[in-house]
Amino acid sequence: MNDEEFMKFLAAWALVHETADEGWKAAVERGAAQGAGDMEGGPDAFVDGLAAAVARRKEQLKADLASGSGDEPGSNLDVGQSLDDLRFEVASLRGRLESMQASVDALVEARQPDKDA
């Protein structure tokens, strides 16, 4: 690989990274605007909600690291908070899955031939 090819590769990599970063930021913004279990945005709403949840956790981690007040990883308090966060996320995902299942059930019901005819 010569210098020109290497620079072209790096430019392509930077473009992909920049595009993904903008996509991530947009998903976080959309996810932050939606409520728990909100699936009106379709399947992409799940990804947006997950991105927003990860972004919140990232900001919490940054604050903990900056203040130096974070608990040692694996401490009882750290594990307890992680479990609470996980329970919240599981409940949110459960709500979204139930909403998706209701939509699938409605579609199946609508496609079935009329039994009375």
Short mmCIF file of N, CA and C in Angstrom, two decimals:
data_model
loop_
_atom_site.label_atom_id
_atom_site.label_comp_id
_atom_site.label_asym_id
_atom_site.label_seq_id
_atom_site.Cartn_x
_atom_site.Cartn_y
_atom_site.Cartn_z
N MET A 1 0.86 -1.17 0.00
CA MET A 1 0.00 0.00 0.00
C MET A 1 0.90 1.23 0.00
N ASN A 2 0.69 2.10 -0.97
CA ASN A 2 1.50 3.32 -1.02
C ASN A 2 0.86 4.42 -0.16
N ASP A 3 1.55 5.56 -0.08
CA ASP A 3 1.08 6.65 0.77
C ASP A 3 -0.31 7.16 0.34
N GLU A 4 -0.53 7.28 -0.96
CA GLU A 4 -1.81 7.78 -1.46
C GLU A 4 -2.95 6.82 -1.09
N GLU A 5 -2.70 5.52 -1.24
CA GLU A 5 -3.73 4.53 -0.88
C GLU A 5 -3.99 4.55 0.62
N PHE A 6 -2.92 4.70 1.39
CA PHE A 6 -3.08 4.74 2.84
C PHE A 6 -3.90 5.95 3.27
N MET A 7 -3.61 7.11 2.66
CA MET A 7 -4.37 8.33 2.99
C MET A 7 -5.83 8.19 2.56
N LYS A 8 -6.05 7.56 1.42
CA LYS A 8 -7.42 7.34 0.95
C LYS A 8 -8.16 6.42 1.93
N PHE A 9 -7.48 5.39 2.40
CA PHE A 9 -8.08 4.49 3.39
C PHE A 9 -8.43 5.25 4.67
N LEU A 10 -7.50 6.07 5.16
CA LEU A 10 -7.76 6.83 6.39
C LEU A 10 -8.91 7.81 6.20
N ALA A 11 -8.97 8.44 5.03
CA ALA A 11 -10.06 9.38 4.74
C ALA A 11 -11.40 8.65 4.74
N ALA A 12 -11.44 7.47 4.12
CA ALA A 12 -12.68 6.68 4.11
C ALA A 12 -13.06 6.27 5.53
N TRP A 13 -12.09 5.85 6.31
CA TRP A 13 -12.35 5.46 7.70
C TRP A 13 -12.90 6.64 8.50
N ALA A 14 -12.29 7.81 8.32
CA ALA A 14 -12.74 9.00 9.04
C ALA A 14 -14.16 9.37 8.63
N LEU A 15 -14.48 9.23 7.34
CA LEU A 15 -15.82 9.55 6.86
C LEU A 15 -16.85 8.60 7.47
N VAL A 16 -16.54 7.32 7.49
CA VAL A 16 -17.46 6.34 8.10
C VAL A 16 -17.64 6.64 9.58
N HIS A 17 -16.54 6.92 10.28
CA HIS A 17 -16.61 7.22 11.70
C HIS A 17 -17.45 8.46 11.96
N GLU A 18 -17.23 9.49 11.18
CA GLU A 18 -17.97 10.74 11.34
C GLU A 18 -19.45 10.52 11.09
N THR A 19 -19.79 9.75 10.05
CA THR A 19 -21.19 9.46 9.73
C THR A 19 -21.84 8.66 10.85
N ALA A 20 -21.13 7.66 11.37
CA ALA A 20 -21.66 6.85 12.47
C ALA A 20 -21.86 7.70 13.71
N ASP A 21 -20.92 8.60 13.98
CA ASP A 21 -21.03 9.47 15.15
C ASP A 21 -22.25 10.37 15.05
N GLU A 22 -22.50 10.92 13.87
CA GLU A 22 -23.67 11.77 13.69
C GLU A 22 -24.95 10.95 13.84
N GLY A 23 -24.94 9.71 13.32
CA GLY A 23 -26.09 8.83 13.47
C GLY A 23 -26.35 8.51 14.93
N TRP A 24 -25.27 8.26 15.67
CA TRP A 24 -25.40 7.96 17.10
C TRP A 24 -26.00 9.15 17.85
N LYS A 25 -25.48 10.34 17.58
CA LYS A 25 -25.99 11.53 18.25
C LYS A 25 -27.46 11.75 17.94
N ALA A 26 -27.85 11.52 16.69
CA ALA A 26 -29.26 11.68 16.31
C ALA A 26 -30.13 10.65 17.03
N ALA A 27 -29.64 9.39 17.13
CA ALA A 27 -30.41 8.35 17.81
C ALA A 27 -30.58 8.68 19.29
N VAL A 28 -29.53 9.18 19.93
CA VAL A 28 -29.60 9.56 21.34
C VAL A 28 -30.63 10.67 21.53
N GLU A 29 -30.63 11.64 20.64
CA GLU A 29 -31.56 12.77 20.74
C GLU A 29 -33.00 12.28 20.56
N ARG A 30 -33.23 11.43 19.56
CA ARG A 30 -34.59 10.90 19.35
C ARG A 30 -35.03 10.05 20.53
N GLY A 31 -34.12 9.21 21.04
CA GLY A 31 -34.45 8.33 22.17
C GLY A 31 -34.75 9.12 23.43
N ALA A 32 -34.03 10.20 23.65
CA ALA A 32 -34.26 11.02 24.84
C ALA A 32 -35.63 11.71 24.78
N ALA A 33 -36.13 11.92 23.58
CA ALA A 33 -37.41 12.61 23.42
C ALA A 33 -38.60 11.68 23.58
N GLN A 34 -38.38 10.38 23.49
CA GLN A 34 -39.50 9.43 23.58
C GLN A 34 -39.66 8.92 25.01
N GLY A 35 -40.87 8.49 25.34
CA GLY A 35 -41.15 7.96 26.66
C GLY A 35 -40.86 6.47 26.73
N ALA A 36 -40.81 5.93 27.94
CA ALA A 36 -40.57 4.50 28.12
C ALA A 36 -41.69 3.71 27.47
N GLY A 37 -41.33 2.71 26.68
CA GLY A 37 -42.31 1.87 26.02
C GLY A 37 -42.93 2.50 24.79
N ASP A 38 -42.46 3.67 24.41
CA ASP A 38 -43.01 4.38 23.25
C ASP A 38 -42.49 3.73 21.98
N MET A 39 -43.37 3.08 21.22
CA MET A 39 -42.96 2.40 20.00
C MET A 39 -43.62 3.01 18.77
N GLU A 40 -44.14 4.22 18.91
CA GLU A 40 -44.78 4.85 17.76
C GLU A 40 -43.80 5.08 16.63
N GLY A 41 -42.53 5.12 16.93
CA GLY A 41 -41.52 5.31 15.90
C GLY A 41 -41.12 4.03 15.21
N GLY A 42 -41.80 2.91 15.54
CA GLY A 42 -41.49 1.63 14.92
C GLY A 42 -40.27 1.00 15.56
N PRO A 43 -39.71 -0.02 14.90
CA PRO A 43 -38.55 -0.73 15.46
C PRO A 43 -37.35 0.18 15.71
N ASP A 44 -37.21 1.22 14.95
CA ASP A 44 -36.09 2.13 15.18
C ASP A 44 -36.19 2.82 16.53
N ALA A 45 -37.40 2.91 17.07
CA ALA A 45 -37.58 3.53 18.38
C ALA A 45 -36.85 2.75 19.46
N PHE A 46 -36.78 1.43 19.30
CA PHE A 46 -36.04 0.61 20.26
C PHE A 46 -34.57 0.99 20.26
N VAL A 47 -34.00 1.10 19.09
CA VAL A 47 -32.58 1.47 18.97
C VAL A 47 -32.35 2.87 19.53
N ASP A 48 -33.26 3.78 19.24
CA ASP A 48 -33.13 5.14 19.75
C ASP A 48 -33.19 5.15 21.28
N GLY A 49 -34.13 4.40 21.85
CA GLY A 49 -34.25 4.34 23.30
C GLY A 49 -33.01 3.73 23.95
N LEU A 50 -32.50 2.68 23.33
CA LEU A 50 -31.28 2.05 23.86
C LEU A 50 -30.11 3.01 23.78
N ALA A 51 -30.00 3.74 22.68
CA ALA A 51 -28.90 4.71 22.54
C ALA A 51 -28.99 5.78 23.62
N ALA A 52 -30.21 6.24 23.90
CA ALA A 52 -30.38 7.27 24.93
C ALA A 52 -30.01 6.72 26.30
N ALA A 53 -30.40 5.46 26.59
CA ALA A 53 -30.07 4.86 27.88
C ALA A 53 -28.55 4.70 28.04
N VAL A 54 -27.90 4.27 26.99
CA VAL A 54 -26.43 4.11 27.04
C VAL A 54 -25.77 5.48 27.22
N ALA A 55 -26.29 6.49 26.54
CA ALA A 55 -25.71 7.83 26.66
C ALA A 55 -25.85 8.36 28.09
N ARG A 56 -27.03 8.10 28.71
CA ARG A 56 -27.20 8.54 30.11
C ARG A 56 -26.20 7.86 31.02
N ARG A 57 -26.00 6.56 30.81
CA ARG A 57 -25.05 5.80 31.64
C ARG A 57 -23.63 6.29 31.41
N LYS A 58 -23.31 6.63 30.17
CA LYS A 58 -21.99 7.15 29.85
C LYS A 58 -21.74 8.46 30.58
N GLU A 59 -22.75 9.34 30.58
CA GLU A 59 -22.60 10.62 31.27
C GLU A 59 -22.43 10.41 32.77
N GLN A 60 -23.16 9.44 33.33
CA GLN A 60 -23.01 9.13 34.75
C GLN A 60 -21.60 8.63 35.04
N LEU A 61 -21.09 7.79 34.19
CA LEU A 61 -19.74 7.28 34.36
C LEU A 61 -18.72 8.40 34.27
N LYS A 62 -18.89 9.31 33.31
CA LYS A 62 -17.97 10.45 33.19
C LYS A 62 -17.97 11.29 34.46
N ALA A 63 -19.17 11.55 35.00
CA ALA A 63 -19.28 12.35 36.22
C ALA A 63 -18.61 11.64 37.39
N ASP A 64 -18.82 10.34 37.50
CA ASP A 64 -18.20 9.56 38.57
C ASP A 64 -16.68 9.60 38.46
N LEU A 65 -16.19 9.44 37.25
CA LEU A 65 -14.74 9.43 37.06
C LEU A 65 -14.15 10.82 37.32
N ALA A 66 -14.85 11.86 36.89
CA ALA A 66 -14.34 13.22 37.07
C ALA A 66 -14.31 13.62 38.54
N SER A 67 -15.30 13.18 39.29
CA SER A 67 -15.36 13.57 40.71
C SER A 67 -14.48 12.69 41.58
N GLY A 68 -14.14 11.54 41.06
CA GLY A 68 -13.34 10.62 41.86
C GLY A 68 -14.13 10.00 42.98
N SER A 69 -15.45 10.24 42.97
CA SER A 69 -16.29 9.71 44.04
C SER A 69 -16.92 8.38 43.68
N GLY A 70 -16.63 7.91 42.50
CA GLY A 70 -17.22 6.64 42.08
C GLY A 70 -16.76 5.50 42.96
N ASP A 71 -17.60 4.55 43.09
CA ASP A 71 -17.24 3.38 43.88
C ASP A 71 -16.30 2.50 43.07
N GLU A 72 -15.55 1.75 43.79
CA GLU A 72 -14.70 0.79 43.11
C GLU A 72 -15.58 -0.19 42.35
N PRO A 73 -15.22 -0.49 41.12
CA PRO A 73 -16.03 -1.45 40.37
C PRO A 73 -16.17 -2.76 41.15
N GLY A 74 -17.37 -3.24 41.22
CA GLY A 74 -17.62 -4.50 41.92
C GLY A 74 -18.03 -4.31 43.37
N SER A 75 -18.03 -3.07 43.90
CA SER A 75 -18.44 -2.87 45.27
C SER A 75 -19.95 -3.12 45.37
N ASN A 76 -20.42 -3.34 46.59
CA ASN A 76 -21.84 -3.63 46.79
C ASN A 76 -22.72 -2.48 46.31
N LEU A 77 -22.31 -1.23 46.58
CA LEU A 77 -23.10 -0.08 46.15
C LEU A 77 -23.12 0.00 44.63
N ASP A 78 -21.96 -0.23 44.01
CA ASP A 78 -21.87 -0.20 42.55
C ASP A 78 -22.75 -1.28 41.95
N VAL A 79 -22.72 -2.46 42.49
CA VAL A 79 -23.52 -3.57 41.97
C VAL A 79 -25.00 -3.28 42.17
N GLY A 80 -25.36 -2.71 43.33
CA GLY A 80 -26.76 -2.39 43.59
C GLY A 80 -27.28 -1.36 42.61
N GLN A 81 -26.51 -0.33 42.33
CA GLN A 81 -26.93 0.68 41.36
C GLN A 81 -27.03 0.08 39.97
N SER A 82 -26.08 -0.76 39.64
CA SER A 82 -26.12 -1.41 38.32
C SER A 82 -27.35 -2.29 38.18
N LEU A 83 -27.71 -2.99 39.25
CA LEU A 83 -28.90 -3.84 39.20
C LEU A 83 -30.16 -2.99 39.04
N ASP A 84 -30.22 -1.87 39.77
CA ASP A 84 -31.37 -0.97 39.62
C ASP A 84 -31.47 -0.45 38.19
N ASP A 85 -30.34 -0.04 37.63
CA ASP A 85 -30.33 0.44 36.25
C ASP A 85 -30.78 -0.65 35.29
N LEU A 86 -30.29 -1.84 35.53
CA LEU A 86 -30.64 -2.98 34.66
C LEU A 86 -32.12 -3.31 34.77
N ARG A 87 -32.66 -3.28 35.99
CA ARG A 87 -34.10 -3.54 36.17
C ARG A 87 -34.93 -2.51 35.42
N PHE A 88 -34.52 -1.25 35.48
CA PHE A 88 -35.24 -0.21 34.76
C PHE A 88 -35.20 -0.46 33.26
N GLU A 89 -34.04 -0.79 32.76
CA GLU A 89 -33.91 -1.03 31.32
C GLU A 89 -34.71 -2.26 30.89
N VAL A 90 -34.70 -3.32 31.70
CA VAL A 90 -35.46 -4.52 31.37
C VAL A 90 -36.95 -4.21 31.35
N ALA A 91 -37.41 -3.43 32.33
CA ALA A 91 -38.83 -3.05 32.35
C ALA A 91 -39.18 -2.22 31.12
N SER A 92 -38.29 -1.33 30.74
CA SER A 92 -38.53 -0.52 29.55
C SER A 92 -38.57 -1.39 28.30
N LEU A 93 -37.64 -2.31 28.19
CA LEU A 93 -37.61 -3.22 27.04
C LEU A 93 -38.85 -4.10 27.02
N ARG A 94 -39.28 -4.57 28.20
CA ARG A 94 -40.47 -5.41 28.28
C ARG A 94 -41.69 -4.65 27.74
N GLY A 95 -41.80 -3.40 28.12
CA GLY A 95 -42.91 -2.59 27.63
C GLY A 95 -42.87 -2.44 26.12
N ARG A 96 -41.68 -2.23 25.60
CA ARG A 96 -41.55 -2.09 24.15
C ARG A 96 -41.87 -3.40 23.44
N LEU A 97 -41.40 -4.52 23.99
CA LEU A 97 -41.69 -5.81 23.37
C LEU A 97 -43.18 -6.12 23.42
N GLU A 98 -43.83 -5.80 24.52
CA GLU A 98 -45.27 -6.02 24.61
C GLU A 98 -46.02 -5.19 23.59
N SER A 99 -45.55 -3.97 23.38
CA SER A 99 -46.17 -3.11 22.38
C SER A 99 -45.98 -3.70 20.98
N MET A 100 -44.77 -4.19 20.70
CA MET A 100 -44.50 -4.81 19.40
C MET A 100 -45.36 -6.06 19.22
N GLN A 101 -45.50 -6.87 20.28
CA GLN A 101 -46.30 -8.10 20.19
C GLN A 101 -47.76 -7.75 19.91
N ALA A 102 -48.26 -6.71 20.54
CA ALA A 102 -49.64 -6.29 20.31
C ALA A 102 -49.82 -5.86 18.85
N SER A 103 -48.83 -5.19 18.30
CA SER A 103 -48.90 -4.79 16.89
C SER A 103 -48.88 -6.00 15.98
N VAL A 104 -48.02 -6.96 16.26
CA VAL A 104 -47.95 -8.18 15.45
C VAL A 104 -49.27 -8.94 15.55
N ASP A 105 -49.82 -9.07 16.74
CA ASP A 105 -51.09 -9.77 16.92
C ASP A 105 -52.20 -9.08 16.14
N ALA A 106 -52.22 -7.77 16.16
CA ALA A 106 -53.25 -7.03 15.42
C ALA A 106 -53.10 -7.25 13.92
N LEU A 107 -51.86 -7.29 13.43
CA LEU A 107 -51.63 -7.53 12.01
C LEU A 107 -52.06 -8.94 11.62
N VAL A 108 -51.74 -9.93 12.43
CA VAL A 108 -52.13 -11.32 12.16
C VAL A 108 -53.65 -11.43 12.15
N GLU A 109 -54.29 -10.81 13.12
CA GLU A 109 -55.75 -10.85 13.21
C GLU A 109 -56.38 -10.19 11.98
N ALA A 110 -55.80 -9.12 11.52
CA ALA A 110 -56.35 -8.41 10.37
C ALA A 110 -56.18 -9.19 9.07
N ARG A 111 -55.16 -10.05 8.99
CA ARG A 111 -54.90 -10.83 7.77
C ARG A 111 -55.68 -12.13 7.71
N GLN A 112 -56.24 -12.58 8.81
CA GLN A 112 -56.97 -13.84 8.82
C GLN A 112 -58.32 -13.65 8.13
N PRO A 113 -58.73 -14.66 7.32
CA PRO A 113 -60.04 -14.55 6.67
C PRO A 113 -61.15 -14.55 7.71
N ASP A 114 -62.23 -13.93 7.33
CA ASP A 114 -63.38 -13.82 8.23
C ASP A 114 -63.94 -15.22 8.51
N LYS A 115 -63.98 -15.65 9.75
CA LYS A 115 -64.43 -16.98 10.13
C LYS A 115 -65.94 -17.13 9.99
N ASP A 116 -66.69 -16.04 10.08
CA ASP A 116 -68.14 -16.09 10.01
C ASP A 116 -68.65 -16.14 8.57
N ALA A 117 -67.81 -15.81 7.60
CA ALA A 117 -68.29 -15.73 6.21
C ALA A 117 -68.39 -17.09 5.55
#
